[in-house]
mmCIF file of C-alpha atoms and ligand atoms in Angstrom:
data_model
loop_
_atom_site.group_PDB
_atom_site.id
_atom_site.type_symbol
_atom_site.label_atom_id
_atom_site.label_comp_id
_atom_site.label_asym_id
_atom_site.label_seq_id
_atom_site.Cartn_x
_atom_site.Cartn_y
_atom_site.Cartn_z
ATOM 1 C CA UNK A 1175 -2.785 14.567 -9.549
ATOM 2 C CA UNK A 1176 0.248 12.152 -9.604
ATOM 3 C CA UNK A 1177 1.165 9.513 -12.045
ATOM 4 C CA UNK A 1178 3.208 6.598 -11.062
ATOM 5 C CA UNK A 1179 6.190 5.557 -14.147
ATOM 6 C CA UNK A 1180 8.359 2.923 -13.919
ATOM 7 C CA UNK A 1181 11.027 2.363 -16.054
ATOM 8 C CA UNK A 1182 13.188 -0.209 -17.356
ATOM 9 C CA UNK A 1183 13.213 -1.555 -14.051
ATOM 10 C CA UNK A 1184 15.690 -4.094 -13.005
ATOM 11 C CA UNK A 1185 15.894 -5.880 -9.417
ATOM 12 C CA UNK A 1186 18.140 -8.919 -8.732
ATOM 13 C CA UNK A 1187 17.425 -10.067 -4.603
ATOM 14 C CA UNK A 1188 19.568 -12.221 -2.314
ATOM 15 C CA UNK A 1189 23.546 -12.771 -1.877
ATOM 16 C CA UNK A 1190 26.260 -14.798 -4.107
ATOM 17 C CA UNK A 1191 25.013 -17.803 -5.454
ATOM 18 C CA UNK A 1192 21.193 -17.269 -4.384
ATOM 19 C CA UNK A 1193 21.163 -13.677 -6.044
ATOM 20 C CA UNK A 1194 17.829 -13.889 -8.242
ATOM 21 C CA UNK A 1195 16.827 -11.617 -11.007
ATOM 22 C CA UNK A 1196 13.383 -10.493 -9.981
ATOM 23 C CA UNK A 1197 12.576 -7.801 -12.530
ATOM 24 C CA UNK A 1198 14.264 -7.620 -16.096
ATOM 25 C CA UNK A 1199 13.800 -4.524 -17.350
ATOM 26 C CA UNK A 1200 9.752 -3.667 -16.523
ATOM 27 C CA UNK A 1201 8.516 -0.677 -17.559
ATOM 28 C CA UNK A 1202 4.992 1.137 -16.568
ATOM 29 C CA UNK A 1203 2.450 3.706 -15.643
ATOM 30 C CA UNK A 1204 -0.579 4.019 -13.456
ATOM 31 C CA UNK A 1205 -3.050 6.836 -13.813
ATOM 32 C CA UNK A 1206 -4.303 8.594 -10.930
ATOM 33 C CA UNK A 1207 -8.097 8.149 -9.476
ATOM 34 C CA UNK A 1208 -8.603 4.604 -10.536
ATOM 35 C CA UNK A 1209 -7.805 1.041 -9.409
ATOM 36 C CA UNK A 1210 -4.881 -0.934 -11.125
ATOM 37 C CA UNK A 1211 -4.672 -4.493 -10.463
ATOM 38 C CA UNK A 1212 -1.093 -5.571 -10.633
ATOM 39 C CA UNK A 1213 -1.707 -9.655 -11.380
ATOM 40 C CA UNK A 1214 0.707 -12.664 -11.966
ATOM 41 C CA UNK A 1215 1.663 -15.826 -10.743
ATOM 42 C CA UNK A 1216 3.134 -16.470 -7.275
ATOM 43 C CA UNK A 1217 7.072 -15.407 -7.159
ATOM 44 C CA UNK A 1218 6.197 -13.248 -10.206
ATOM 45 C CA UNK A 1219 7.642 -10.608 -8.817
ATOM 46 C CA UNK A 1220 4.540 -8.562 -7.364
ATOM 47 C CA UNK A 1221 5.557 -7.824 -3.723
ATOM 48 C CA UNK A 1222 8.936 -6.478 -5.612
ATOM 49 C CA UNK A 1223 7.008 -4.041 -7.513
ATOM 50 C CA UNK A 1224 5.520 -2.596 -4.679
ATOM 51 C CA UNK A 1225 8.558 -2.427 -2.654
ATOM 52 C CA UNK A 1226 10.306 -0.295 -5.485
ATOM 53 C CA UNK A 1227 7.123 1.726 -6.281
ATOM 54 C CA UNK A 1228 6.848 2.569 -2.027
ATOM 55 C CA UNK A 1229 10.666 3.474 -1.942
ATOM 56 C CA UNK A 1230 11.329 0.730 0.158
ATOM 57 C CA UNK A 1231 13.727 -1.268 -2.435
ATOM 58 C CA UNK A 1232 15.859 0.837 -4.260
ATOM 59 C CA UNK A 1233 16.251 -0.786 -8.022
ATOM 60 C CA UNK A 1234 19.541 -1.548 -9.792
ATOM 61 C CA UNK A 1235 18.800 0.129 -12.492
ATOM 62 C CA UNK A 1236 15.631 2.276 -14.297
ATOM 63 C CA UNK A 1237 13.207 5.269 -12.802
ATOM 64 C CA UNK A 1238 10.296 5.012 -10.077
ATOM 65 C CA UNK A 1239 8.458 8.482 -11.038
ATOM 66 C CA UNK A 1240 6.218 9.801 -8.623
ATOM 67 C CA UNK A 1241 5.121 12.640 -10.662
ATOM 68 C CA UNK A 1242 8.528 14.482 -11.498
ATOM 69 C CA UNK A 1243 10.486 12.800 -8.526
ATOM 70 C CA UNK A 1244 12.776 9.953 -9.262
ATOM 71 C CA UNK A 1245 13.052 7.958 -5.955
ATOM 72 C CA UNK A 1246 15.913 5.824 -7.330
ATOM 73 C CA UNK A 1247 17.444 8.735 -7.116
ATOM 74 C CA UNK A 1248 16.685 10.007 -3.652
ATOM 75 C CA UNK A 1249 18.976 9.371 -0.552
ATOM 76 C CA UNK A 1250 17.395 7.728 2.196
ATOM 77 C CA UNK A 1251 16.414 10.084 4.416
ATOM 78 C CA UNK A 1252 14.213 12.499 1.592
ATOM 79 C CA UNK A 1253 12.878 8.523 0.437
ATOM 80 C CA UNK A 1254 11.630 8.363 4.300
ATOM 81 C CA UNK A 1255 10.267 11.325 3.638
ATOM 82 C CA UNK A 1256 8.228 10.862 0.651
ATOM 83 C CA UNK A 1257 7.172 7.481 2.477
ATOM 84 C CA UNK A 1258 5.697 8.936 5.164
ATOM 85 C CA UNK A 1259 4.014 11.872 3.668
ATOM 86 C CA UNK A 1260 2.698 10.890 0.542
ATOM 87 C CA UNK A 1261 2.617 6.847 0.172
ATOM 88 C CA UNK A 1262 0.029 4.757 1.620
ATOM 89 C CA UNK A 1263 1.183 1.053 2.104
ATOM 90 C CA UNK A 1264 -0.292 -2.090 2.783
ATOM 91 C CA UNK A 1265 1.506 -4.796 3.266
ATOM 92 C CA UNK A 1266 0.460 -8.370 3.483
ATOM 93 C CA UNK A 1267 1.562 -9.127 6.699
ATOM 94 C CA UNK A 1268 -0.242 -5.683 7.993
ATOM 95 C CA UNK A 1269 2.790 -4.736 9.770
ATOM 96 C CA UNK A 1270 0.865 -3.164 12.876
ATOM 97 C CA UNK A 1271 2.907 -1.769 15.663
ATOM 98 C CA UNK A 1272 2.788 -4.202 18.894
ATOM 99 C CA UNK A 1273 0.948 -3.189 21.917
ATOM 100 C CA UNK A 1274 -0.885 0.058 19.835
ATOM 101 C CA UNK A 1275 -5.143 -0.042 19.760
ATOM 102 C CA UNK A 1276 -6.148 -0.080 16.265
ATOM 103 C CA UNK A 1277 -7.050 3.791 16.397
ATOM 104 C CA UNK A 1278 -3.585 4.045 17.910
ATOM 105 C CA UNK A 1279 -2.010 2.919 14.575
ATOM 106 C CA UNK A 1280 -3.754 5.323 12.460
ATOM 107 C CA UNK A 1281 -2.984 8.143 15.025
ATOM 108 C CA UNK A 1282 0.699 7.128 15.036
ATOM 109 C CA UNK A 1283 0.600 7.017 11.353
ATOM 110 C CA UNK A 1284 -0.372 10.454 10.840
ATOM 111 C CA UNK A 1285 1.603 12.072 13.720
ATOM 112 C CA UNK A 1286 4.555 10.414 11.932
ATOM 113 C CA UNK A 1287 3.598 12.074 8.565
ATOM 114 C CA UNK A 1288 3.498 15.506 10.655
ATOM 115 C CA UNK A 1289 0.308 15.383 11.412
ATOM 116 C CA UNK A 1290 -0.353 16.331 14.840
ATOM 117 C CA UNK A 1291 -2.826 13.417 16.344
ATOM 118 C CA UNK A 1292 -5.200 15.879 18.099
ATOM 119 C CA UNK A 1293 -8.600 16.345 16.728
ATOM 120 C CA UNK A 1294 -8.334 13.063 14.759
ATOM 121 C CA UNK A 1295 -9.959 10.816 16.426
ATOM 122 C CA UNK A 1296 -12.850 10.821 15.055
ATOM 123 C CA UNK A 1297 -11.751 10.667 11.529
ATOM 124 C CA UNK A 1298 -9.886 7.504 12.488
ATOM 125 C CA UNK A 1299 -12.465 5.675 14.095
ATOM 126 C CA UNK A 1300 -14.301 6.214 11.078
ATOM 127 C CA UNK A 1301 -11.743 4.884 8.532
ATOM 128 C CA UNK A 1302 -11.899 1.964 10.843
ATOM 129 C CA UNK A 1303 -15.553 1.507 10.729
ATOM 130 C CA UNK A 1304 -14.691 2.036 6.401
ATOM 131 C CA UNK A 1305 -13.339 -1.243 6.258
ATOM 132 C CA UNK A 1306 -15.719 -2.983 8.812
ATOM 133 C CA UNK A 1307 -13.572 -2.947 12.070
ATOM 134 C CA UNK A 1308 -16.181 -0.260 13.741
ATOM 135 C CA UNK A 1309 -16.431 -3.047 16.510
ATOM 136 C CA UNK A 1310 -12.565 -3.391 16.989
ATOM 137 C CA UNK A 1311 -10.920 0.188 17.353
ATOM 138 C CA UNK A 1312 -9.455 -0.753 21.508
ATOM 139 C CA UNK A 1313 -7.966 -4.110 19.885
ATOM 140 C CA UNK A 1314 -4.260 -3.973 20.078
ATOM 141 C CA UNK A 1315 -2.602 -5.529 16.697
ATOM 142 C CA UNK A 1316 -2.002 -9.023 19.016
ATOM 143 C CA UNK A 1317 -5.657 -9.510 19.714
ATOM 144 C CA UNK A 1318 -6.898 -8.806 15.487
ATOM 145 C CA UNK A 1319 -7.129 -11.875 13.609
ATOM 146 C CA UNK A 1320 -4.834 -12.127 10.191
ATOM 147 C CA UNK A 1321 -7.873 -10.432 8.488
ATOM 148 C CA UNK A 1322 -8.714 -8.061 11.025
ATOM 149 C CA UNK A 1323 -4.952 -6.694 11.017
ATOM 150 C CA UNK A 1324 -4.415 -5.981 7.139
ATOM 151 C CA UNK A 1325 -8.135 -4.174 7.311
ATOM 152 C CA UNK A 1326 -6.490 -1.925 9.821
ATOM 153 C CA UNK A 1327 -3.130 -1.463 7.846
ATOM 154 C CA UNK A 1328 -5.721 -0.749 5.291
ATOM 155 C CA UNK A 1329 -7.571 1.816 6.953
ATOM 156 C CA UNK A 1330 -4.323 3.515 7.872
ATOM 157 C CA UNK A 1331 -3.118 3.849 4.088
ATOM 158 C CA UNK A 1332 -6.276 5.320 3.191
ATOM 159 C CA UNK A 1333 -6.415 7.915 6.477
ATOM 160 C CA UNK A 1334 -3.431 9.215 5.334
ATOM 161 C CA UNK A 1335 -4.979 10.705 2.229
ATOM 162 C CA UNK A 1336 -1.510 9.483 -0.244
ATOM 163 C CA UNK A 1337 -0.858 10.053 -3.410
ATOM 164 C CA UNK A 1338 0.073 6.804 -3.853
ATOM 165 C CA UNK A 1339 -1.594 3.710 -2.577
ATOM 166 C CA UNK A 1340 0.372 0.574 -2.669
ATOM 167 C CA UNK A 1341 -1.408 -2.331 -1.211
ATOM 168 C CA UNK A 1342 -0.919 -6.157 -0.975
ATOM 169 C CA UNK A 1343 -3.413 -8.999 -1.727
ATOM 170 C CA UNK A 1344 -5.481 -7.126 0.513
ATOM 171 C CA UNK A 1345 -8.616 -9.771 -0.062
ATOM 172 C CA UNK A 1346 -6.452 -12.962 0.636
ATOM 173 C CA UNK A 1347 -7.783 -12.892 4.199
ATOM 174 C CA UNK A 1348 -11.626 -11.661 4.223
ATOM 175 C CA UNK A 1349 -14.306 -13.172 3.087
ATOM 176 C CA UNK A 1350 -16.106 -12.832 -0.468
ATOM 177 C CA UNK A 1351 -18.484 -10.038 0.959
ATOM 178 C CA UNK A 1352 -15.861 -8.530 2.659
ATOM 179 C CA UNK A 1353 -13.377 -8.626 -0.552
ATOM 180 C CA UNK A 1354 -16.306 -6.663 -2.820
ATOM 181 C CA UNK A 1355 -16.225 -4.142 0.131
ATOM 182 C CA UNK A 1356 -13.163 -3.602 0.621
ATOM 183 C CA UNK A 1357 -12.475 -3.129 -3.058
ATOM 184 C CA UNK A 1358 -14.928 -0.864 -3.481
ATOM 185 C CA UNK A 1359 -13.602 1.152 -0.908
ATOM 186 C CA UNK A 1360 -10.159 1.104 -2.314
ATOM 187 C CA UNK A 1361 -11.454 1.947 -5.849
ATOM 188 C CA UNK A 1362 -13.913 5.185 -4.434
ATOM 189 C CA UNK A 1363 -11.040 6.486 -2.766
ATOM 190 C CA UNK A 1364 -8.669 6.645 -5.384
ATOM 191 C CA UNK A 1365 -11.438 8.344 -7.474
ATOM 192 C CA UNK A 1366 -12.257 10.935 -4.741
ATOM 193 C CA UNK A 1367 -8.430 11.600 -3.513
ATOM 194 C CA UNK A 1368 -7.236 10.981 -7.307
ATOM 195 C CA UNK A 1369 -4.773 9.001 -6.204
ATOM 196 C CA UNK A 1370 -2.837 6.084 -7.322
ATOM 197 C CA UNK A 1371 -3.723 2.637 -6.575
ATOM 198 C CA UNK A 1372 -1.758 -0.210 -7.122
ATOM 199 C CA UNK A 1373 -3.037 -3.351 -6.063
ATOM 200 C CA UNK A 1374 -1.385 -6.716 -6.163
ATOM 201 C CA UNK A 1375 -3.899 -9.574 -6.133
ATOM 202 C CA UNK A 1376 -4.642 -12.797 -7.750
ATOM 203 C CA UNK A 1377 -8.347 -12.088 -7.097
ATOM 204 C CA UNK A 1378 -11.021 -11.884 -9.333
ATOM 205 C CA UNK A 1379 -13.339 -9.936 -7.295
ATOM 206 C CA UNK A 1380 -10.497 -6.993 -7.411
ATOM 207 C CA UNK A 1381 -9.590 -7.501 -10.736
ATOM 208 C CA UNK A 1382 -13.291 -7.216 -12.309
ATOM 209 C CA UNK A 1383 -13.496 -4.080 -10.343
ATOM 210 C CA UNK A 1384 -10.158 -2.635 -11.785
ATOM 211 C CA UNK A 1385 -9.997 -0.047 -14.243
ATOM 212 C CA UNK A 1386 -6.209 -1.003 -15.663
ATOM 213 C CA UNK A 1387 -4.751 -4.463 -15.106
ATOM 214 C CA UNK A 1388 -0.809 -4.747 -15.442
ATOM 215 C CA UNK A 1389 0.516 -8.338 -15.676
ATOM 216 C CA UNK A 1390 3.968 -8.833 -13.720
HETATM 217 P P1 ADP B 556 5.077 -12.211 -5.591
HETATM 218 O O1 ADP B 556 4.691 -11.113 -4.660
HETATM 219 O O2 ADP B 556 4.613 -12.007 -7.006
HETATM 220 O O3 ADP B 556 4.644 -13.558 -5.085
HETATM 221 P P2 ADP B 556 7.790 -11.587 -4.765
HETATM 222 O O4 ADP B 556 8.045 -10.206 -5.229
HETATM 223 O O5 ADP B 556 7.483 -11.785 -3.325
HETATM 224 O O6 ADP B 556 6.673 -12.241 -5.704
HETATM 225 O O7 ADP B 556 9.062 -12.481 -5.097
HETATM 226 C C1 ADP B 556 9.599 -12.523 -6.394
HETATM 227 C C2 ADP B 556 10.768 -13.503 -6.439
HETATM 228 O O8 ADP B 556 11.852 -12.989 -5.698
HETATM 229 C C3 ADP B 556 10.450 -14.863 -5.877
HETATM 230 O O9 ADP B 556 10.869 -15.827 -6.819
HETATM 231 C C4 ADP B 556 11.273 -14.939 -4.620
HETATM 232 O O10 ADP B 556 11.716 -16.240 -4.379
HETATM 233 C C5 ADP B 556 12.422 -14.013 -4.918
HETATM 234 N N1 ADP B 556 12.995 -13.397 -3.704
HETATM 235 C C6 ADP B 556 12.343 -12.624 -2.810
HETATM 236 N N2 ADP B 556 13.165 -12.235 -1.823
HETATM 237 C C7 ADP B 556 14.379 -12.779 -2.088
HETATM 238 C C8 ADP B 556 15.662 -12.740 -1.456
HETATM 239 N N3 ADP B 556 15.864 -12.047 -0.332
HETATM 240 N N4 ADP B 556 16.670 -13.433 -2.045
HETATM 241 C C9 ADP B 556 16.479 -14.093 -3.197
HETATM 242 N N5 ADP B 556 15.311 -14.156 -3.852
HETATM 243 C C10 ADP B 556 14.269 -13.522 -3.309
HETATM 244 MG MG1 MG B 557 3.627 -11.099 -2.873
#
């Protein structure tokens, strides 16, 4: 099992007179197999944690330890790497791939992490029907709804088993009964697969259910 440590993080964003420090030295750790809601105000600096966490942003300064592995200190191609073989993401946009069937995405998604499509199917279809969207796996990403399109970015985190799961207000978009599910989900996963999760969210409903809350 795999711990996530930050430290001493710092993160300035944006060019010449708009450059912004975004995170002043933040330092933390989130256990494996339980939820962690990662909570603060708007511009706070959340999304920016998750970007240096998922080895998307590299930080100015300070650690991002996935277990032993430093991926501030990884070159971009062995980062790519560890992003597509061992870090589940959901964004809050979804980022879907155009023109791809929901199943298609979580096929795509694992062929990418090397492995091969064939024979998974069925185990994507169900992670679909996971988070509700049994009804929805021919739907290209262009005919989901806002809500229907992070459930499937959030179906594709989970089918690729991670060790770290990095996801984005994923209940901004769903409705109450909906949120409960999906968090439920989220949390039983990270129990069974002893994962990481890292969840950024200003609601309660995922916050209650958290086992470790970290305030930006
Ligand atoms: P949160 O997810 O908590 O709402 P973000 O991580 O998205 O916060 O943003 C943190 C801060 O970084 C915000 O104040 C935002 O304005 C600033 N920021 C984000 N991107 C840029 C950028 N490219 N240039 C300058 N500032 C930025
Ligand atoms: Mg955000």
């Amino acid at each position: 099992m795999t711990t996530l440590t930050l430290r001493d993080i710092t993160v300035s964003l944006g060019h010449g007179d708009a450059r912004t420090p975004v995170l002043r030295g933040l330092s933390a750790s989130c256990r494996p197999g339980m939820l962690t809601a990662l909570v603060g105000p708007s511009g706070s600096g959340k999304s920016t944690l998750l970007a240096v966490a998922g080895a998307l942003l590299r930080p100015d300064g300070g650690q991002v330890l996935l277990g032993d592995t430093d991926l501030a200190l990884l070159g971009d191609g062995e980062r790519a790497k560890v992003r597509r073989e061992r870090i589940g993401y959901m964004f809050q946009s979804g980022n879907l791939l155009g023109g791809l069937t929901a199943v298609e995405q979580l096929l795509a998604a694992a062929s990418v992490a090397g492995r091969p499509a064939r024979r998974q199917r069925a185990a994507a279809e169900t992670a679909l029907a996971e988070v509700g969207l049994g009804h929805r796996l021919k739907h290209r990403a262009d005919q989901l709804s806002g809500g229907e399109r992070q459930r499937v970015a959030l179906a594709r985190a989970l089918f690729l088993e991670p060790d770290l799961l990095l996801i984005d207000e994923p209940t901004a978009a769903v409705d109450r009964e909906q949120a409960g599910a999906l968090t439920e989900l989220i949390a039983r996963r990270a129990a069974e697969r002893g994962c990481v999760a890292l969840v950024a969210t200003h609601d309660p409903v995922v916050v209650d259910a958290a086992a470790e809350v970290m305030e930006m």
